[in-house]
PDB file of C-alpha atoms in Angstrom:
ATOM      1  CA  UNK A   1       2.583   8.639  -0.276  1.00  0.00           C
ATOM      2  CA  UNK A   2       1.821   4.904  -0.618  1.00  0.00           C
ATOM      3  CA  UNK A   3       3.136   2.301   1.702  1.00  0.00           C
ATOM      4  CA  UNK A   4       3.278  -1.164   0.050  1.00  0.00           C
ATOM      5  CA  UNK A   5       4.861  -4.543  -0.021  1.00  0.00           C
ATOM      6  CA  UNK A   6       7.975  -4.644  -2.190  1.00  0.00           C
ATOM      7  CA  UNK A   7       6.386  -7.301  -4.431  1.00  0.00           C
ATOM      8  CA  UNK A   8       3.197  -5.262  -4.956  1.00  0.00           C
ATOM      9  CA  UNK A   9       0.847  -5.973  -6.798  1.00  0.00           C
ATOM     10  CA  UNK A  10       1.713  -9.666  -6.498  1.00  0.00           C
ATOM     11  CA  UNK A  11       1.522  -9.232  -2.687  1.00  0.00           C
ATOM     12  CA  UNK A  12      -0.890  -6.830  -1.135  1.00  0.00           C
ATOM     13  CA  UNK A  13      -1.291  -5.939   2.456  1.00  0.00           C
ATOM     14  CA  UNK A  14      -4.165  -7.169   4.758  1.00  0.00           C
ATOM     15  CA  UNK A  15      -6.038  -4.661   6.952  1.00  0.00           C
ATOM     16  CA  UNK A  16      -4.539  -6.314  10.053  1.00  0.00           C
ATOM     17  CA  UNK A  17      -1.072  -5.870   8.566  1.00  0.00           C
ATOM     18  CA  UNK A  18      -1.836  -2.187   7.848  1.00  0.00           C
ATOM     19  CA  UNK A  19      -2.587  -1.749  11.541  1.00  0.00           C
ATOM     20  CA  UNK A  20       0.842  -3.261  12.584  1.00  0.00           C
ATOM     21  CA  UNK A  21       2.631  -1.001  10.086  1.00  0.00           C
ATOM     22  CA  UNK A  22       0.849   2.106  11.467  1.00  0.00           C
ATOM     23  CA  UNK A  23       1.698   1.160  15.018  1.00  0.00           C
ATOM     24  CA  UNK A  24       5.297   0.534  14.000  1.00  0.00           C
ATOM     25  CA  UNK A  25       5.553   4.009  12.359  1.00  0.00           C
ATOM     26  CA  UNK A  26       4.195   5.643  15.424  1.00  0.00           C
ATOM     27  CA  UNK A  27       6.946   3.868  17.506  1.00  0.00           C
ATOM     28  CA  UNK A  28       9.543   5.317  15.052  1.00  0.00           C
ATOM     29  CA  UNK A  29       7.951   8.819  15.616  1.00  0.00           C
ATOM     30  CA  UNK A  30       8.485   8.419  19.369  1.00  0.00           C
ATOM     31  CA  UNK A  31      12.226   7.824  18.765  1.00  0.00           C
ATOM     32  CA  UNK A  32      12.423  11.520  17.813  1.00  0.00           C
ATOM     33  CA  UNK A  33      13.371  13.486  14.758  1.00  0.00           C
ATOM     34  CA  UNK A  34      15.268  16.865  14.188  1.00  0.00           C
ATOM     35  CA  UNK A  35      12.164  18.316  12.557  1.00  0.00           C
ATOM     36  CA  UNK A  36       8.318  18.035  12.900  1.00  0.00           C
ATOM     37  CA  UNK A  37       6.666  15.102  11.261  1.00  0.00           C
ATOM     38  CA  UNK A  38       3.335  16.207   9.879  1.00  0.00           C
ATOM     39  CA  UNK A  39       0.603  14.163   8.262  1.00  0.00           C
ATOM     40  CA  UNK A  40      -2.960  14.838   7.161  1.00  0.00           C
ATOM     41  CA  UNK A  41      -4.688  11.476   7.187  1.00  0.00           C
ATOM     42  CA  UNK A  42      -4.122   7.802   6.431  1.00  0.00           C
ATOM     43  CA  UNK A  43      -6.326   5.187   4.928  1.00  0.00           C
ATOM     44  CA  UNK A  44      -6.201   1.703   3.613  1.00  0.00           C
ATOM     45  CA  UNK A  45      -7.147   0.971  -0.035  1.00  0.00           C
ATOM     46  CA  UNK A  46      -6.586  -1.944  -2.339  1.00  0.00           C
ATOM     47  CA  UNK A  47      -3.856  -3.545  -0.241  1.00  0.00           C
ATOM     48  CA  UNK A  48      -1.903  -0.328   0.113  1.00  0.00           C
ATOM     49  CA  UNK A  49      -1.622   2.257   2.975  1.00  0.00           C
ATOM     50  CA  UNK A  50      -2.080   5.822   1.756  1.00  0.00           C
ATOM     51  CA  UNK A  51      -0.640   8.617   3.784  1.00  0.00           C
ATOM     52  CA  UNK A  52      -1.059  12.296   3.164  1.00  0.00           C
ATOM     53  CA  UNK A  53       2.229  14.195   3.985  1.00  0.00           C
ATOM     54  CA  UNK A  54       1.934  17.828   4.756  1.00  0.00           C
ATOM     55  CA  UNK A  55       5.511  18.786   3.647  1.00  0.00           C
ATOM     56  CA  UNK A  56       8.542  17.488   1.915  1.00  0.00           C
ATOM     57  CA  UNK A  57      10.482  16.758   5.151  1.00  0.00           C
ATOM     58  CA  UNK A  58       7.650  14.494   6.321  1.00  0.00           C
ATOM     59  CA  UNK A  59       7.699  12.758   3.002  1.00  0.00           C
ATOM     60  CA  UNK A  60      11.484  12.198   3.187  1.00  0.00           C
ATOM     61  CA  UNK A  61      11.027  10.856   6.746  1.00  0.00           C
ATOM     62  CA  UNK A  62       8.505   8.343   5.365  1.00  0.00           C
ATOM     63  CA  UNK A  63      10.777   7.353   2.604  1.00  0.00           C
ATOM     64  CA  UNK A  64      13.641   6.681   4.964  1.00  0.00           C
ATOM     65  CA  UNK A  65      11.591   4.992   7.700  1.00  0.00           C
ATOM     66  CA  UNK A  66       9.246   2.620   5.943  1.00  0.00           C
ATOM     67  CA  UNK A  67      12.071   0.228   4.676  1.00  0.00           C
ATOM     68  CA  UNK A  68      13.242  -0.158   8.307  1.00  0.00           C
ATOM     69  CA  UNK A  69       9.891  -1.335   9.526  1.00  0.00           C
ATOM     70  CA  UNK A  70      10.008  -5.143   9.915  1.00  0.00           C
ATOM     71  CA  UNK A  71       6.817  -6.081  11.689  1.00  0.00           C
ATOM     72  CA  UNK A  72       5.404  -8.400   8.932  1.00  0.00           C
ATOM     73  CA  UNK A  73       6.642 -11.929   8.421  1.00  0.00           C
ATOM     74  CA  UNK A  74       8.445 -12.375   5.127  1.00  0.00           C
ATOM     75  CA  UNK A  75       7.271  -8.948   3.740  1.00  0.00           C
ATOM     76  CA  UNK A  76       9.576  -6.082   3.039  1.00  0.00           C
ATOM     77  CA  UNK A  77       7.920  -2.590   2.785  1.00  0.00           C
ATOM     78  CA  UNK A  78       8.599   0.402   0.640  1.00  0.00           C
ATOM     79  CA  UNK A  79       7.041   3.658  -0.086  1.00  0.00           C
ATOM     80  CA  UNK A  80       6.406   5.712  -3.270  1.00  0.00           C
ATOM     81  CA  UNK A  81       4.189   8.546  -4.556  1.00  0.00           C
ATOM     82  CA  UNK A  82       0.670   7.333  -5.243  1.00  0.00           C
ATOM     83  CA  UNK A  83       1.097   8.317  -8.908  1.00  0.00           C
ATOM     84  CA  UNK A  84       4.056   5.940  -9.268  1.00  0.00           C
ATOM     85  CA  UNK A  85       2.073   2.830  -7.930  1.00  0.00           C
ATOM     86  CA  UNK A  86       2.315   0.045 -10.495  1.00  0.00           C
ATOM     87  CA  UNK A  87      -0.797  -0.169 -12.605  1.00  0.00           C
ATOM     88  CA  UNK A  88      -0.314  -3.785 -13.579  1.00  0.00           C
ATOM     89  CA  UNK A  89      -2.857  -6.551 -13.190  1.00  0.00           C
ATOM     90  CA  UNK A  90      -1.696 -10.034 -12.379  1.00  0.00           C
ATOM     91  CA  UNK A  91      -2.609 -12.731 -14.840  1.00  0.00           C
ATOM     92  CA  UNK A  92      -1.887 -16.438 -14.407  1.00  0.00           C
ATOM     93  CA  UNK A  93      -1.653 -19.039 -17.268  1.00  0.00           C
ATOM     94  CA  UNK A  94      -1.090 -22.779 -16.980  1.00  0.00           C
ATOM     95  CA  UNK A  95       0.985 -24.086 -19.858  1.00  0.00           C
ATOM     96  CA  UNK A  96       0.223 -27.881 -19.951  1.00  0.00           C
ATOM     97  CA  UNK A  97       3.240 -28.816 -22.161  1.00  0.00           C
ATOM     98  CA  UNK A  98       6.373 -26.896 -22.347  1.00  0.00           C
ATOM     99  CA  UNK A  99       9.738 -27.106 -23.966  1.00  0.00           C
ATOM    100  CA  UNK A 100      12.248 -25.384 -21.644  1.00  0.00           C
ATOM    101  CA  UNK A 101      13.095 -21.787 -22.400  1.00  0.00           C
ATOM    102  CA  UNK A 102      10.995 -21.867 -25.732  1.00  0.00           C
ATOM    103  CA  UNK A 103       7.732 -21.795 -23.745  1.00  0.00           C
ATOM    104  CA  UNK A 104       7.529 -18.076 -22.993  1.00  0.00           C
ATOM    105  CA  UNK A 105       9.152 -17.224 -26.303  1.00  0.00           C
ATOM    106  CA  UNK A 106       6.364 -19.128 -28.021  1.00  0.00           C
ATOM    107  CA  UNK A 107       3.707 -17.562 -25.913  1.00  0.00           C
ATOM    108  CA  UNK A 108       4.933 -14.072 -26.820  1.00  0.00           C
ATOM    109  CA  UNK A 109       5.269 -15.003 -30.595  1.00  0.00           C
ATOM    110  CA  UNK A 110       1.781 -16.368 -30.875  1.00  0.00           C
ATOM    111  CA  UNK A 111       0.091 -13.488 -29.041  1.00  0.00           C
ATOM    112  CA  UNK A 112       1.583 -10.292 -30.553  1.00  0.00           C
ATOM    113  CA  UNK A 113      -2.007  -9.136 -31.317  1.00  0.00           C
ATOM    114  CA  UNK A 114      -2.451  -9.020 -27.464  1.00  0.00           C
ATOM    115  CA  UNK A 115       0.601  -6.729 -27.040  1.00  0.00           C
ATOM    116  CA  UNK A 116       2.584  -9.622 -25.648  1.00  0.00           C
ATOM    117  CA  UNK A 117       5.911  -7.701 -25.964  1.00  0.00           C
ATOM    118  CA  UNK A 118       4.495  -5.481 -23.160  1.00  0.00           C
ATOM    119  CA  UNK A 119       3.855  -8.459 -20.817  1.00  0.00           C
ATOM    120  CA  UNK A 120       6.028  -8.527 -17.731  1.00  0.00           C
ATOM    121  CA  UNK A 121       7.128 -11.992 -16.614  1.00  0.00           C
ATOM    122  CA  UNK A 122       6.768 -12.106 -12.821  1.00  0.00           C
ATOM    123  CA  UNK A 123       7.326 -15.793 -12.220  1.00  0.00           C
ATOM    124  CA  UNK A 124       7.456 -19.151 -14.104  1.00  0.00           C
ATOM    125  CA  UNK A 125       6.976 -22.234 -11.969  1.00  0.00           C
ATOM    126  CA  UNK A 126       7.193 -25.923 -12.856  1.00  0.00           C
ATOM    127  CA  UNK A 127       4.030 -27.851 -12.111  1.00  0.00           C
ATOM    128  CA  UNK A 128       3.853 -31.481 -10.901  1.00  0.00           C
ATOM    129  CA  UNK A 129       2.379 -32.423 -14.282  1.00  0.00           C
ATOM    130  CA  UNK A 130       5.415 -31.111 -16.089  1.00  0.00           C
ATOM    131  CA  UNK A 131       3.880 -27.894 -17.296  1.00  0.00           C
ATOM    132  CA  UNK A 132       4.457 -24.391 -16.158  1.00  0.00           C
ATOM    133  CA  UNK A 133       2.472 -21.817 -14.195  1.00  0.00           C
ATOM    134  CA  UNK A 134       3.259 -18.423 -15.702  1.00  0.00           C
ATOM    135  CA  UNK A 135       2.478 -15.265 -13.824  1.00  0.00           C
ATOM    136  CA  UNK A 136       2.374 -12.066 -15.878  1.00  0.00           C
ATOM    137  CA  UNK A 137       2.035  -8.415 -14.994  1.00  0.00           C
ATOM    138  CA  UNK A 138      -0.197  -6.732 -17.623  1.00  0.00           C
ATOM    139  CA  UNK A 139      -0.680  -2.940 -18.011  1.00  0.00           C
ATOM    140  CA  UNK A 140      -4.207  -1.579 -18.853  1.00  0.00           C
ATOM    141  CA  UNK A 141      -3.829  -1.704 -22.614  1.00  0.00           C
ATOM    142  CA  UNK A 142      -2.638  -5.317 -22.602  1.00  0.00           C
ATOM    143  CA  UNK A 143      -5.403  -6.367 -20.148  1.00  0.00           C
ATOM    144  CA  UNK A 144      -8.061  -4.767 -22.241  1.00  0.00           C
ATOM    145  CA  UNK A 145      -6.977  -6.732 -25.314  1.00  0.00           C
ATOM    146  CA  UNK A 146      -6.818  -9.891 -23.303  1.00  0.00           C
ATOM    147  CA  UNK A 147     -10.342  -9.348 -21.990  1.00  0.00           C
ATOM    148  CA  UNK A 148     -11.537  -8.621 -25.610  1.00  0.00           C
ATOM    149  CA  UNK A 149     -10.180 -12.086 -26.409  1.00  0.00           C
ATOM    150  CA  UNK A 150     -12.239 -13.742 -23.758  1.00  0.00           C
ATOM    151  CA  UNK A 151      -9.182 -14.037 -21.424  1.00  0.00           C
ATOM    152  CA  UNK A 152      -7.570 -16.604 -23.650  1.00  0.00           C
ATOM    153  CA  UNK A 153      -4.250 -16.780 -25.287  1.00  0.00           C
ATOM    154  CA  UNK A 154      -2.755 -18.937 -28.149  1.00  0.00           C
ATOM    155  CA  UNK A 155      -0.246 -21.578 -27.234  1.00  0.00           C
ATOM    156  CA  UNK A 156       0.883 -24.335 -29.531  1.00  0.00           C
ATOM    157  CA  UNK A 157      -2.324 -25.479 -31.322  1.00  0.00           C
ATOM    158  CA  UNK A 158      -4.859 -24.460 -28.637  1.00  0.00           C
ATOM    159  CA  UNK A 159      -6.436 -21.528 -26.709  1.00  0.00           C
ATOM    160  CA  UNK A 160      -5.487 -21.461 -23.066  1.00  0.00           C
ATOM    161  CA  UNK A 161      -7.682 -19.708 -20.457  1.00  0.00           C
ATOM    162  CA  UNK A 162      -6.056 -17.009 -18.302  1.00  0.00           C
ATOM    163  CA  UNK A 163      -7.046 -16.074 -14.678  1.00  0.00           C
ATOM    164  CA  UNK A 164      -6.858 -12.548 -13.344  1.00  0.00           C
ATOM    165  CA  UNK A 165      -5.277 -13.020  -9.930  1.00  0.00           C
ATOM    166  CA  UNK A 166      -6.463 -11.520  -6.676  1.00  0.00           C
ATOM    167  CA  UNK A 167      -4.192 -12.054  -3.768  1.00  0.00           C
ATOM    168  CA  UNK A 168      -6.035 -14.477  -1.526  1.00  0.00           C
ATOM    169  CA  UNK A 169      -3.842 -13.607   1.555  1.00  0.00           C
ATOM    170  CA  UNK A 170      -5.525 -10.196   1.742  1.00  0.00           C
ATOM    171  CA  UNK A 171      -9.032 -11.733   1.779  1.00  0.00           C
ATOM    172  CA  UNK A 172     -11.089 -12.947   4.746  1.00  0.00           C
ATOM    173  CA  UNK A 173      -9.618 -10.127   6.821  1.00  0.00           C
ATOM    174  CA  UNK A 174     -11.837  -7.138   6.009  1.00  0.00           C
ATOM    175  CA  UNK A 175     -13.894  -6.758   9.156  1.00  0.00           C
ATOM    176  CA  UNK A 176     -14.473  -3.194  10.115  1.00  0.00           C
ATOM    177  CA  UNK A 177     -12.617  -1.921  13.137  1.00  0.00           C
ATOM    178  CA  UNK A 178     -14.185   0.967  15.080  1.00  0.00           C
ATOM    179  CA  UNK A 179     -11.992   4.106  15.118  1.00  0.00           C
ATOM    180  CA  UNK A 180      -9.471   2.771  12.710  1.00  0.00           C
ATOM    181  CA  UNK A 181      -8.128   5.763  10.820  1.00  0.00           C
ATOM    182  CA  UNK A 182      -7.761   4.024   7.347  1.00  0.00           C
ATOM    183  CA  UNK A 183     -11.617   3.513   7.092  1.00  0.00           C
ATOM    184  CA  UNK A 184     -12.040   7.260   6.714  1.00  0.00           C
ATOM    185  CA  UNK A 185     -11.256   9.195   3.557  1.00  0.00           C
ATOM    186  CA  UNK A 186      -9.675  12.446   4.701  1.00  0.00           C
ATOM    187  CA  UNK A 187     -10.613  15.393   2.452  1.00  0.00           C
ATOM    188  CA  UNK A 188      -7.869  17.332   0.699  1.00  0.00           C
ATOM    189  CA  UNK A 189      -6.629  20.359   2.568  1.00  0.00           C
ATOM    190  CA  UNK A 190      -5.830  23.256   0.299  1.00  0.00           C
ATOM    191  CA  UNK A 191      -2.857  25.536   1.068  1.00  0.00           C
ATOM    192  CA  UNK A 192      -1.480  28.651  -0.667  1.00  0.00           C
ATOM    193  CA  UNK A 193       2.020  27.863   0.654  1.00  0.00           C
ATOM    194  CA  UNK A 194       4.099  25.682  -1.608  1.00  0.00           C
ATOM    195  CA  UNK A 195       5.773  23.802   1.227  1.00  0.00           C
ATOM    196  CA  UNK A 196       2.486  23.003   2.808  1.00  0.00           C
ATOM    197  CA  UNK A 197       0.848  21.309  -0.196  1.00  0.00           C
ATOM    198  CA  UNK A 198      -0.086  17.698   0.473  1.00  0.00           C
ATOM    199  CA  UNK A 199       2.191  15.095  -0.916  1.00  0.00           C
ATOM    200  CA  UNK A 200       0.546  11.738  -1.776  1.00  0.00           C
TER     201      UNK A 200
END
């Protein structure tokens, strides 16, 4: 199972935040549960906490408990299977001149060869200069096409550069902490019992 910010991948977790979340989950375990809560490892990767659940009841406990954890300022948490993590990359484009609602429509129309219909609009903010800063979520195919086009898009009568976004709030916080569990990849445990198979 993955524990992540609700706005992932636009917001990823810091390592220090992952430590706070782990401590909060242990506090929740101490409150008691009608059944055993069994895990088989936890580690931190790419702004997400990955927890290996040993059984479905532990997975369900995680799904119910994680949204109740409020230890991070202005960050709501959720959980999902690792396979369901959004595969989008964040791309930002500055549109220097815009015409209201037509800006995004024009951007899509002029870039159909870049699979623009599959772009997910995450935010559209007005800049001081009167333009817009557009934040898009691109899936692997759309990102590949954009990279083949030198990370540029057509807009009006020019080519505009795009920037692949890395969340700066998660950087500068990567110091190693001795004995922190999430720095160790736990090997998979194989089981012949269906209920004991690890759930990611």
